[in-house]
Amino acid sequence: MKDFAFTGGRPDPFTFPTEELIKASEKALRKLGGDLVNYPGESGYKGLRELASMRFERREGVPLPVDNTSITSGSMQALELVLGTFIKPGDTVLTEEFTYSGTLGIMRHLQANIVGVPMDYVDGMDMDALEEKLKELKRQNVTPSMIYTTSNHQNPTGAILSLERRQRMLELAEEYDTIIVEDDCYGDIDFVPNPTPDSLFKLDTSNRVIFIATFSKILGAGVRQGYFVANQPHYGMIHHNRWDGGTSALASAIVAEFFIEHLDKHLEITNAAVGAKCQAVVDTLDEHVSGLCTWTRPRGGLFLWIDLPETTDMSKLNTLASEKGVGFSSGSAFHYAGAPVKAIRLAYAYCHVDDIPEGITYLAEAIQASQSEVVGEAAAD
Ligand SMILES: Cc1ncc(COP(=O)(O)O)c(C=O)c1O
């Protein structure tokens, strides 16, 4: 049976640049040689920090501060370090109502009180709702530890926090004296030219934003290269609790050598491939489940979010889809409180583009067959 894996936020395996990475590896090893006997140190390989800075400058017009950038084992380690520094058991944190399950896992592990802020799927977190939550917390004498947001092509909804909302979030963070952790995991995966507003980190004027990014989503999660950027005193506070000797300098150097030469070309090739897959998913949904469900139409990122009818039997949907080899993620995994929502997330970059119409057709059939009687009768009327 074919495997239609719409699970997990992985990039396109068919544009993975194996040959170029072989060349980059040779360059990296010749450059580093015996230096590899040393521990990389807590900030990590400078060449990759410079590359991260250049990557940011290409999009935002200003570089990242190289000396305040720290390479981590994927952005997941950056999240563990940053959240672990600022969240104590019982602390309150604010985030989008739907957000990355891995971040929620860390927050729960740290025993945070997670407050979900309503959002929409286009412009992200609702700032009036955020203000209300902050006011309510203040009335209870609670200062939240942080606002966590995925500003670009949010996981799981694909929302892009609008410029106006970014500016308002910064004002609110200042007014209520908290920090913002900006997770830019999906920045640079754009199917249309330059759709994302300035980053919160760039807009910040009161040293409240910690920026997190990764190479997992534009290259591969297997390289485990991510980073965080923070000004002092935050940078030092985060490193105070880091004990691992630094992230693999060899892996960092290979990624840096590859991207120094190929960043623009690689993004052009891989974004075109991922964009075509996203379009294939949208087209097949349009063909089969219009009128039954609603879904997002992403301009970038790796995810499409489907709101299913209330009449959907989620466990039946899971069973029917998996009988056809179709995998997806259940919406409730991304709900801040794990509520049982009638929604699913599709990650579209991993499947072969030619398999998408078949896989999504099976999914559409499974959705139709998972509706309870009420919808069946209504449809017959
Ligand atoms: C929003 C977000 N942040 C962080 C991560 C962690 O990615 P990695 O550790 O591979 O960089 C993910 C992975 O899916 C994610 O969706």
mmCIF file of C-alpha atoms and ligand atoms in Angstrom:
data_model
loop_
_atom_site.group_PDB
_atom_site.id
_atom_site.type_symbol
_atom_site.label_atom_id
_atom_site.label_comp_id
_atom_site.label_asym_id
_atom_site.label_seq_id
_atom_site.Cartn_x
_atom_site.Cartn_y
_atom_site.Cartn_z
ATOM 1 C CA MET A 1 0.000 0.000 0.000
ATOM 2 C CA LYS A 2 1.231 3.514 -0.810
ATOM 3 C CA ASP A 3 2.060 5.837 2.055
ATOM 4 C CA PHE A 4 0.507 9.320 1.797
ATOM 5 C CA ALA A 5 2.345 11.017 4.668
ATOM 6 C CA PHE A 6 0.768 14.403 5.376
ATOM 7 C CA THR A 7 2.158 14.191 8.916
ATOM 8 C CA GLY A 8 5.143 16.052 10.368
ATOM 9 C CA GLY A 9 6.557 19.387 9.196
ATOM 10 C CA ARG A 10 9.259 18.101 6.857
ATOM 11 C CA PRO A 11 10.565 19.826 3.732
ATOM 12 C CA ASP A 12 10.541 18.384 0.202
ATOM 13 C CA PRO A 13 12.832 15.314 0.014
ATOM 14 C CA PHE A 14 12.969 15.446 -3.804
ATOM 15 C CA THR A 15 14.820 18.776 -3.902
ATOM 16 C CA PHE A 16 17.208 17.805 -1.104
ATOM 17 C CA PRO A 17 20.612 18.944 -2.430
ATOM 18 C CA THR A 18 22.668 15.786 -1.820
ATOM 19 C CA GLU A 19 25.414 16.445 -4.396
ATOM 20 C CA GLU A 20 25.952 20.049 -3.316
ATOM 21 C CA LEU A 21 26.100 18.958 0.320
ATOM 22 C CA ILE A 22 28.783 16.387 -0.523
ATOM 23 C CA LYS A 23 30.867 19.227 -1.977
ATOM 24 C CA ALA A 24 30.055 21.454 1.018
ATOM 25 C CA SER A 25 31.135 18.668 3.386
ATOM 26 C CA GLU A 26 34.541 18.415 1.739
ATOM 27 C CA LYS A 27 34.993 22.168 1.960
ATOM 28 C CA ALA A 28 33.881 22.180 5.595
ATOM 29 C CA LEU A 29 36.252 19.383 6.588
ATOM 30 C CA ARG A 30 39.201 20.987 4.813
ATOM 31 C CA LYS A 31 38.414 24.264 6.537
ATOM 32 C CA LEU A 32 37.945 22.837 10.019
ATOM 33 C CA GLY A 33 40.389 19.884 10.014
ATOM 34 C CA GLY A 34 42.020 19.457 13.432
ATOM 35 C CA ASP A 35 39.885 22.281 14.889
ATOM 36 C CA LEU A 36 37.247 19.618 15.295
ATOM 37 C CA VAL A 37 39.105 18.302 18.349
ATOM 38 C CA ASN A 38 37.697 21.340 20.170
ATOM 39 C CA TYR A 39 34.239 21.780 21.637
ATOM 40 C CA PRO A 40 32.293 24.255 19.509
ATOM 41 C CA GLY A 41 31.447 26.396 22.560
ATOM 42 C CA GLU A 42 28.057 27.567 23.692
ATOM 43 C CA SER A 43 27.412 29.995 20.798
ATOM 44 C CA GLY A 44 28.513 27.494 18.166
ATOM 45 C CA TYR A 45 30.266 27.698 14.808
ATOM 46 C CA LYS A 46 30.751 31.323 13.812
ATOM 47 C CA GLY A 47 30.419 30.679 10.082
ATOM 48 C CA LEU A 48 26.836 29.495 10.571
ATOM 49 C CA ARG A 49 26.010 32.407 12.880
ATOM 50 C CA GLU A 50 27.250 34.731 10.128
ATOM 51 C CA LEU A 51 25.172 32.841 7.600
ATOM 52 C CA ALA A 52 22.065 33.138 9.821
ATOM 53 C CA SER A 53 22.729 36.860 10.057
ATOM 54 C CA MET A 54 23.053 37.139 6.288
ATOM 55 C CA ARG A 55 19.863 35.102 5.809
ATOM 56 C CA PHE A 56 17.971 37.544 8.035
ATOM 57 C CA GLU A 57 19.490 40.565 6.260
ATOM 58 C CA ARG A 58 18.441 39.230 2.857
ATOM 59 C CA ARG A 59 14.812 39.280 4.004
ATOM 60 C CA GLU A 60 14.650 41.996 6.652
ATOM 61 C CA GLY A 61 17.257 44.456 5.377
ATOM 62 C CA VAL A 62 19.275 44.372 8.619
ATOM 63 C CA PRO A 63 21.671 41.675 9.884
ATOM 64 C CA LEU A 64 21.265 39.643 13.046
ATOM 65 C CA PRO A 65 23.858 40.363 15.745
ATOM 66 C CA VAL A 66 26.353 37.504 15.191
ATOM 67 C CA ASP A 67 27.727 37.658 18.749
ATOM 68 C CA ASN A 68 24.214 37.322 20.155
ATOM 69 C CA THR A 69 23.297 34.359 17.973
ATOM 70 C CA SER A 70 23.612 30.850 19.345
ATOM 71 C CA ILE A 71 23.520 27.664 17.255
ATOM 72 C CA THR A 72 21.394 24.868 18.688
ATOM 73 C CA SER A 73 20.462 21.297 17.851
ATOM 74 C CA GLY A 74 17.385 22.281 15.843
ATOM 75 C CA SER A 75 15.142 25.078 17.026
ATOM 76 C CA MET A 76 13.634 22.592 19.459
ATOM 77 C CA GLN A 77 16.751 22.892 21.632
ATOM 78 C CA ALA A 78 16.501 26.677 21.298
ATOM 79 C CA LEU A 79 12.917 26.440 22.560
ATOM 80 C CA GLU A 80 13.962 24.186 25.442
ATOM 81 C CA LEU A 81 16.737 26.581 26.453
ATOM 82 C CA VAL A 82 14.700 29.787 26.076
ATOM 83 C CA LEU A 83 11.482 28.523 27.649
ATOM 84 C CA GLY A 84 13.455 26.720 30.359
ATOM 85 C CA THR A 85 15.147 30.006 31.284
ATOM 86 C CA PHE A 86 12.029 32.134 31.547
ATOM 87 C CA ILE A 87 9.294 29.770 32.745
ATOM 88 C CA LYS A 88 9.127 28.589 36.330
ATOM 89 C CA PRO A 89 6.491 26.094 37.529
ATOM 90 C CA GLY A 90 3.126 27.859 37.818
ATOM 91 C CA ASP A 91 4.119 30.779 35.543
ATOM 92 C CA THR A 92 1.642 32.004 32.977
ATOM 93 C CA VAL A 93 2.453 32.076 29.259
ATOM 94 C CA LEU A 94 0.337 33.350 26.372
ATOM 95 C CA THR A 95 0.213 31.859 22.912
ATOM 96 C CA GLU A 96 -2.066 31.419 19.925
ATOM 97 C CA GLU A 97 -5.099 29.231 20.649
ATOM 98 C CA PHE A 98 -3.602 26.746 18.180
ATOM 99 C CA THR A 99 0.159 26.390 18.179
ATOM 100 C CA TYR A 100 3.064 23.991 17.693
ATOM 101 C CA SER A 101 2.550 20.839 19.735
ATOM 102 C CA GLY A 102 6.287 20.603 20.557
ATOM 103 C CA THR A 103 6.239 24.033 22.198
ATOM 104 C CA LEU A 104 3.093 23.099 24.107
ATOM 105 C CA GLY A 105 4.904 19.947 25.262
ATOM 106 C CA ILE A 106 7.794 21.979 26.684
ATOM 107 C CA MET A 107 5.412 24.456 28.340
ATOM 108 C CA ARG A 108 3.470 21.609 29.946
ATOM 109 C CA HIS A 109 6.702 19.937 31.077
ATOM 110 C CA LEU A 110 7.712 23.231 32.717
ATOM 111 C CA GLN A 111 4.289 23.273 34.433
ATOM 112 C CA ALA A 112 3.274 26.550 32.844
ATOM 113 C CA ASN A 113 -0.252 27.859 32.985
ATOM 114 C CA ILE A 114 -0.906 28.152 29.220
ATOM 115 C CA VAL A 115 -3.366 30.844 28.176
ATOM 116 C CA GLY A 116 -4.604 30.454 24.587
ATOM 117 C CA VAL A 117 -5.386 33.675 22.735
ATOM 118 C CA PRO A 118 -8.033 33.588 19.983
ATOM 119 C CA MET A 119 -6.650 34.003 16.485
ATOM 120 C CA ASP A 120 -7.699 33.957 12.867
ATOM 121 C CA TYR A 121 -6.085 31.913 10.152
ATOM 122 C CA VAL A 122 -4.979 34.902 8.078
ATOM 123 C CA ASP A 123 -3.510 37.539 10.412
ATOM 124 C CA GLY A 124 -2.767 35.387 13.458
ATOM 125 C CA MET A 125 -3.259 36.264 17.125
ATOM 126 C CA ASP A 126 -6.085 38.720 17.866
ATOM 127 C CA MET A 127 -4.589 41.738 19.642
ATOM 128 C CA ASP A 128 -7.837 42.856 21.313
ATOM 129 C CA ALA A 129 -8.145 39.394 22.782
ATOM 130 C CA LEU A 130 -4.497 39.476 23.860
ATOM 131 C CA GLU A 131 -5.069 42.814 25.577
ATOM 132 C CA GLU A 132 -8.133 41.427 27.356
ATOM 133 C CA LYS A 133 -6.163 38.429 28.613
ATOM 134 C CA LEU A 134 -3.313 40.649 29.793
ATOM 135 C CA LYS A 135 -5.756 42.971 31.610
ATOM 136 C CA GLU A 136 -7.437 40.004 33.250
ATOM 137 C CA LEU A 137 -4.068 38.615 34.384
ATOM 138 C CA LYS A 138 -3.068 42.017 35.759
ATOM 139 C CA ARG A 139 -6.289 42.134 37.790
ATOM 140 C CA GLN A 140 -5.105 38.834 39.310
ATOM 141 C CA ASN A 141 -1.619 40.298 39.900
ATOM 142 C CA VAL A 142 -0.074 37.953 37.350
ATOM 143 C CA THR A 143 2.770 39.064 35.076
ATOM 144 C CA PRO A 144 3.121 36.488 32.305
ATOM 145 C CA SER A 145 6.578 35.085 31.593
ATOM 146 C CA MET A 146 6.198 35.471 27.861
ATOM 147 C CA ILE A 147 4.067 35.698 24.758
ATOM 148 C CA TYR A 148 5.070 32.908 22.374
ATOM 149 C CA THR A 149 4.192 33.397 18.719
ATOM 150 C CA THR A 150 5.038 31.836 15.376
ATOM 151 C CA SER A 151 4.907 35.006 13.329
ATOM 152 C CA ASN A 152 5.279 33.623 9.783
ATOM 153 C CA HIS A 153 3.281 30.762 8.208
ATOM 154 C CA GLN A 154 2.206 29.600 11.609
ATOM 155 C CA ASN A 155 2.164 25.956 12.609
ATOM 156 C CA PRO A 156 -0.569 24.668 12.314
ATOM 157 C CA THR A 157 -2.806 27.288 10.635
ATOM 158 C CA GLY A 158 -0.433 29.047 8.223
ATOM 159 C CA ALA A 159 -1.430 32.489 9.603
ATOM 160 C CA ILE A 160 0.999 35.375 9.083
ATOM 161 C CA LEU A 161 0.877 37.867 11.952
ATOM 162 C CA SER A 162 0.071 41.203 10.283
ATOM 163 C CA LEU A 163 2.370 44.211 10.662
ATOM 164 C CA GLU A 164 -0.282 46.097 12.617
ATOM 165 C CA ARG A 165 -0.655 43.177 15.043
ATOM 166 C CA ARG A 166 3.133 42.858 15.403
ATOM 167 C CA GLN A 167 3.349 46.520 16.348
ATOM 168 C CA ARG A 168 0.471 46.172 18.808
ATOM 169 C CA MET A 169 1.985 43.041 20.343
ATOM 170 C CA LEU A 170 5.231 44.918 20.996
ATOM 171 C CA GLU A 171 3.300 47.786 22.642
ATOM 172 C CA LEU A 172 1.368 45.351 24.816
ATOM 173 C CA ALA A 173 4.540 43.465 25.810
ATOM 174 C CA GLU A 174 6.009 46.756 26.973
ATOM 175 C CA GLU A 175 2.846 47.918 28.738
ATOM 176 C CA TYR A 176 2.436 44.618 30.600
ATOM 177 C CA ASP A 177 6.170 44.072 31.076
ATOM 178 C CA THR A 178 6.672 40.722 29.434
ATOM 179 C CA ILE A 179 8.894 39.304 26.692
ATOM 180 C CA ILE A 180 8.015 37.888 23.264
ATOM 181 C CA VAL A 181 9.489 34.658 21.936
ATOM 182 C CA GLU A 182 9.233 34.883 18.158
ATOM 183 C CA ASP A 183 9.507 31.454 16.536
ATOM 184 C CA ASP A 184 10.363 32.024 12.877
ATOM 185 C CA CYS A 185 10.565 28.357 11.987
ATOM 186 C CA TYR A 186 8.809 28.834 8.624
ATOM 187 C CA GLY A 187 10.251 32.173 7.513
ATOM 188 C CA ASP A 188 11.612 31.898 3.932
ATOM 189 C CA ILE A 189 9.123 29.246 2.789
ATOM 190 C CA ASP A 190 7.193 31.630 0.576
ATOM 191 C CA PHE A 191 5.262 30.783 -2.577
ATOM 192 C CA VAL A 192 4.665 34.411 -3.477
ATOM 193 C CA PRO A 193 7.286 37.169 -3.424
ATOM 194 C CA ASN A 194 7.984 38.574 0.036
ATOM 195 C CA PRO A 195 4.604 38.183 1.754
ATOM 196 C CA THR A 196 5.761 38.485 5.369
ATOM 197 C CA PRO A 197 5.956 41.732 7.377
ATOM 198 C CA ASP A 198 9.045 42.852 9.314
ATOM 199 C CA SER A 199 9.967 40.489 12.111
ATOM 200 C CA LEU A 200 9.118 41.342 15.705
ATOM 201 C CA PHE A 201 12.833 41.086 16.477
ATOM 202 C CA LYS A 202 13.575 43.798 13.943
ATOM 203 C CA LEU A 203 10.665 46.013 15.073
ATOM 204 C CA ASP A 204 11.520 45.687 18.770
ATOM 205 C CA THR A 205 12.854 48.876 20.386
ATOM 206 C CA SER A 206 12.672 47.869 24.050
ATOM 207 C CA ASN A 207 14.678 44.622 24.109
ATOM 208 C CA ARG A 208 11.721 42.311 24.580
ATOM 209 C CA VAL A 209 12.029 39.871 21.684
ATOM 210 C CA ILE A 210 13.955 36.620 21.517
ATOM 211 C CA PHE A 211 14.167 35.280 17.982
ATOM 212 C CA ILE A 212 14.271 31.574 17.118
ATOM 213 C CA ALA A 213 14.845 30.032 13.682
ATOM 214 C CA THR A 214 16.016 26.819 12.042
ATOM 215 C CA PHE A 215 17.449 25.203 8.927
ATOM 216 C CA SER A 216 15.186 22.168 9.442
ATOM 217 C CA LYS A 217 12.383 23.479 7.287
ATOM 218 C CA ILE A 218 14.353 24.866 4.334
ATOM 219 C CA LEU A 219 16.906 22.029 4.236
ATOM 220 C CA GLY A 220 16.164 19.056 6.474
ATOM 221 C CA ALA A 221 15.277 18.248 10.059
ATOM 222 C CA GLY A 222 18.056 15.630 10.025
ATOM 223 C CA VAL A 223 20.781 18.279 9.973
ATOM 224 C CA ARG A 224 19.575 19.499 13.407
ATOM 225 C CA GLN A 225 20.741 23.089 12.976
ATOM 226 C CA GLY A 226 18.686 25.844 14.574
ATOM 227 C CA TYR A 227 19.462 29.035 16.502
ATOM 228 C CA PHE A 228 18.237 31.675 18.870
ATOM 229 C CA VAL A 229 19.101 35.355 18.954
ATOM 230 C CA ALA A 230 18.750 37.468 22.077
ATOM 231 C CA ASN A 231 20.262 40.686 23.330
ATOM 232 C CA GLN A 232 21.766 40.958 26.791
ATOM 233 C CA PRO A 233 20.912 40.253 29.531
ATOM 234 C CA HIS A 234 18.708 37.543 27.963
ATOM 235 C CA TYR A 235 21.518 35.952 25.943
ATOM 236 C CA GLY A 236 23.666 35.362 29.014
ATOM 237 C CA MET A 237 20.694 34.191 31.087
ATOM 238 C CA ILE A 238 19.833 31.541 28.482
ATOM 239 C CA HIS A 239 23.407 30.286 28.242
ATOM 240 C CA HIS A 240 23.663 30.104 32.002
ATOM 241 C CA ASN A 241 21.675 26.874 31.763
ATOM 242 C CA ARG A 242 23.419 25.349 28.753
ATOM 243 C CA TRP A 243 25.755 22.435 29.420
ATOM 244 C CA ASP A 244 26.138 20.542 26.131
ATOM 245 C CA GLY A 245 29.471 21.974 24.881
ATOM 246 C CA GLY A 246 27.777 23.420 21.808
ATOM 247 C CA THR A 247 26.178 22.119 18.615
ATOM 248 C CA SER A 248 28.151 19.981 16.112
ATOM 249 C CA ALA A 249 30.596 22.357 14.400
ATOM 250 C CA LEU A 250 30.952 19.868 11.560
ATOM 251 C CA ALA A 251 27.219 19.867 10.774
ATOM 252 C CA SER A 252 27.115 23.665 11.176
ATOM 253 C CA ALA A 253 30.058 24.147 8.811
ATOM 254 C CA ILE A 254 28.525 21.908 6.136
ATOM 255 C CA VAL A 255 25.223 23.810 6.285
ATOM 256 C CA ALA A 256 27.085 27.144 6.205
ATOM 257 C CA GLU A 257 29.259 26.152 3.215
ATOM 258 C CA PHE A 258 26.167 24.999 1.332
ATOM 259 C CA PHE A 259 24.060 28.075 2.003
ATOM 260 C CA ILE A 260 26.849 30.628 1.425
ATOM 261 C CA GLU A 261 26.776 29.525 -2.193
ATOM 262 C CA HIS A 262 23.230 28.317 -2.715
ATOM 263 C CA LEU A 263 20.757 30.098 -0.395
ATOM 264 C CA ASP A 264 18.761 31.974 -3.042
ATOM 265 C CA LYS A 265 18.862 29.231 -5.666
ATOM 266 C CA HIS A 266 17.925 26.521 -3.162
ATOM 267 C CA LEU A 267 14.981 28.538 -1.818
ATOM 268 C CA GLU A 268 13.802 29.215 -5.352
ATOM 269 C CA ILE A 269 13.889 25.511 -6.272
ATOM 270 C CA THR A 270 12.446 24.076 -3.068
ATOM 271 C CA ASN A 271 9.767 26.740 -2.596
ATOM 272 C CA ALA A 272 8.549 26.162 -6.162
ATOM 273 C CA ALA A 273 8.309 22.422 -5.468
ATOM 274 C CA VAL A 274 6.529 22.872 -2.121
ATOM 275 C CA GLY A 275 4.210 25.533 -3.567
ATOM 276 C CA ALA A 276 3.171 23.150 -6.352
ATOM 277 C CA LYS A 277 2.363 20.467 -3.770
ATOM 278 C CA CYS A 278 0.320 22.922 -1.718
ATOM 279 C CA GLN A 279 -1.624 23.864 -4.861
ATOM 280 C CA ALA A 280 -2.248 20.185 -5.663
ATOM 281 C CA VAL A 281 -3.742 19.681 -2.177
ATOM 282 C CA VAL A 282 -5.949 22.776 -2.512
ATOM 283 C CA ASP A 283 -7.126 21.784 -6.011
ATOM 284 C CA THR A 284 -8.066 18.259 -4.921
ATOM 285 C CA LEU A 285 -9.916 19.523 -1.843
ATOM 286 C CA ASP A 286 -11.741 22.056 -4.049
ATOM 287 C CA GLU A 287 -12.803 19.239 -6.315
ATOM 288 C CA HIS A 288 -14.077 16.861 -3.623
ATOM 289 C CA VAL A 289 -15.109 18.539 -0.365
ATOM 290 C CA SER A 290 -16.216 22.084 -1.243
ATOM 291 C CA GLY A 291 -19.335 22.856 0.739
ATOM 292 C CA LEU A 292 -18.525 20.220 3.344
ATOM 293 C CA CYS A 293 -15.329 21.612 4.922
ATOM 294 C CA THR A 294 -13.334 24.825 4.877
ATOM 295 C CA TRP A 295 -9.555 25.063 4.625
ATOM 296 C CA THR A 296 -6.734 27.562 4.454
ATOM 297 C CA ARG A 297 -4.988 28.518 1.218
ATOM 298 C CA PRO A 298 -1.377 28.941 2.328
ATOM 299 C CA ARG A 299 0.956 31.496 0.781
ATOM 300 C CA GLY A 300 3.914 29.699 2.287
ATOM 301 C CA GLY A 301 5.006 27.375 5.064
ATOM 302 C CA LEU A 302 4.364 23.665 5.219
ATOM 303 C CA PHE A 303 0.800 23.344 6.537
ATOM 304 C CA LEU A 304 -2.823 23.473 5.500
ATOM 305 C CA TRP A 305 -5.548 23.470 8.151
ATOM 306 C CA ILE A 306 -8.964 21.926 7.506
ATOM 307 C CA ASP A 307 -12.005 22.743 9.631
ATOM 308 C CA LEU A 308 -14.304 19.738 9.484
ATOM 309 C CA PRO A 309 -18.070 19.690 10.053
ATOM 310 C CA GLU A 310 -19.194 19.228 13.671
ATOM 311 C CA THR A 311 -20.789 15.983 12.495
ATOM 312 C CA THR A 312 -17.385 14.394 11.786
ATOM 313 C CA ASP A 313 -16.584 11.227 13.705
ATOM 314 C CA MET A 314 -12.860 11.848 14.249
ATOM 315 C CA SER A 315 -11.967 8.321 15.201
ATOM 316 C CA LYS A 316 -13.763 6.932 12.135
ATOM 317 C CA LEU A 317 -11.915 9.473 9.984
ATOM 318 C CA ASN A 318 -8.591 8.323 11.427
ATOM 319 C CA THR A 319 -9.396 4.687 10.790
ATOM 320 C CA LEU A 320 -10.688 5.156 7.243
ATOM 321 C CA ALA A 321 -7.793 7.403 6.243
ATOM 322 C CA SER A 322 -5.140 5.110 7.672
ATOM 323 C CA GLU A 323 -6.720 2.110 5.900
ATOM 324 C CA LYS A 324 -5.821 3.942 2.675
ATOM 325 C CA GLY A 325 -2.331 4.887 3.913
ATOM 326 C CA VAL A 326 -3.233 8.548 4.474
ATOM 327 C CA GLY A 327 -1.620 10.189 7.516
ATOM 328 C CA PHE A 328 -2.473 13.620 8.947
ATOM 329 C CA SER A 329 -2.271 15.351 12.320
ATOM 330 C CA SER A 330 -5.271 15.764 14.541
ATOM 331 C CA GLY A 331 -6.207 19.376 15.291
ATOM 332 C CA SER A 332 -6.477 18.849 19.017
ATOM 333 C CA ALA A 333 -2.704 18.171 19.234
ATOM 334 C CA PHE A 334 -2.238 21.885 18.528
ATOM 335 C CA HIS A 335 -4.912 23.258 20.837
ATOM 336 C CA TYR A 336 -3.348 24.993 23.846
ATOM 337 C CA ALA A 337 -5.551 22.962 26.203
ATOM 338 C CA GLY A 338 -5.820 19.837 24.047
ATOM 339 C CA ALA A 339 -9.546 20.382 23.392
ATOM 340 C CA PRO A 340 -11.108 17.844 21.009
ATOM 341 C CA VAL A 341 -11.488 20.035 17.924
ATOM 342 C CA LYS A 342 -12.966 19.000 14.589
ATOM 343 C CA ALA A 343 -9.994 20.001 12.514
ATOM 344 C CA ILE A 344 -6.912 18.413 11.004
ATOM 345 C CA ARG A 345 -3.513 19.634 9.813
ATOM 346 C CA LEU A 346 -1.956 18.509 6.541
ATOM 347 C CA ALA A 347 1.798 18.843 5.986
ATOM 348 C CA TYR A 348 2.100 18.865 2.201
ATOM 349 C CA ALA A 349 5.831 19.043 1.429
ATOM 350 C CA TYR A 350 6.827 15.426 2.016
ATOM 351 C CA CYS A 351 4.597 13.394 -0.357
ATOM 352 C CA HIS A 352 5.524 13.117 -4.028
ATOM 353 C CA VAL A 353 3.581 15.725 -5.985
ATOM 354 C CA ASP A 354 2.173 13.031 -8.315
ATOM 355 C CA ASP A 355 0.731 11.131 -5.329
ATOM 356 C CA ILE A 356 -1.081 14.121 -3.830
ATOM 357 C CA PRO A 357 -4.303 13.977 -5.895
ATOM 358 C CA GLU A 358 -4.722 10.277 -5.064
ATOM 359 C CA GLY A 359 -3.944 10.714 -1.348
ATOM 360 C CA ILE A 360 -6.165 13.763 -0.929
ATOM 361 C CA THR A 361 -8.992 12.043 -2.822
ATOM 362 C CA TYR A 362 -8.822 9.162 -0.310
ATOM 363 C CA LEU A 363 -8.824 11.695 2.517
ATOM 364 C CA ALA A 364 -11.852 13.472 1.021
ATOM 365 C CA GLU A 365 -13.686 10.146 0.741
ATOM 366 C CA ALA A 366 -12.816 9.358 4.354
ATOM 367 C CA ILE A 367 -14.127 12.767 5.469
ATOM 368 C CA GLN A 368 -17.400 12.191 3.583
ATOM 369 C CA ALA A 369 -17.799 8.704 5.039
ATOM 370 C CA SER A 370 -17.136 9.969 8.583
ATOM 371 C CA GLN A 371 -20.179 12.229 8.739
ATOM 372 C CA SER A 372 -22.974 11.207 11.075
ATOM 373 C CA GLU A 373 -26.576 10.653 9.843
ATOM 374 C CA VAL A 374 -27.560 14.325 10.245
ATOM 375 C CA VAL A 375 -25.305 15.419 7.403
ATOM 376 C CA GLY A 376 -26.297 12.436 5.279
ATOM 377 C CA GLU A 377 -29.990 13.396 5.573
ATOM 378 C CA ALA A 378 -29.302 17.072 4.989
ATOM 379 C CA ALA A 379 -27.318 16.235 1.898
ATOM 380 C CA ALA A 380 -30.182 14.082 0.587
ATOM 381 C CA ASP A 381 -32.719 16.907 0.956
HETATM 382 C C1 LIG B 1 6.866 26.228 15.198
HETATM 383 C C2 LIG B 1 7.977 25.239 15.330
HETATM 384 N N1 LIG B 1 9.030 25.546 16.090
HETATM 385 C C3 LIG B 1 10.053 24.689 16.241
HETATM 386 C C4 LIG B 1 10.053 23.447 15.622
HETATM 387 C C5 LIG B 1 11.223 22.530 15.848
HETATM 388 O O1 LIG B 1 11.943 22.273 14.647
HETATM 389 P P1 LIG B 1 13.467 21.876 14.623
HETATM 390 O O2 LIG B 1 13.883 21.454 15.993
HETATM 391 O O3 LIG B 1 13.571 20.757 13.652
HETATM 392 O O4 LIG B 1 14.213 23.099 14.179
HETATM 393 C C6 LIG B 1 8.970 23.078 14.829
HETATM 394 C C7 LIG B 1 8.916 21.760 14.178
HETATM 395 O O5 LIG B 1 7.947 21.333 13.611
HETATM 396 C C8 LIG B 1 7.898 24.005 14.679
HETATM 397 O O6 LIG B 1 6.832 23.738 13.923
#
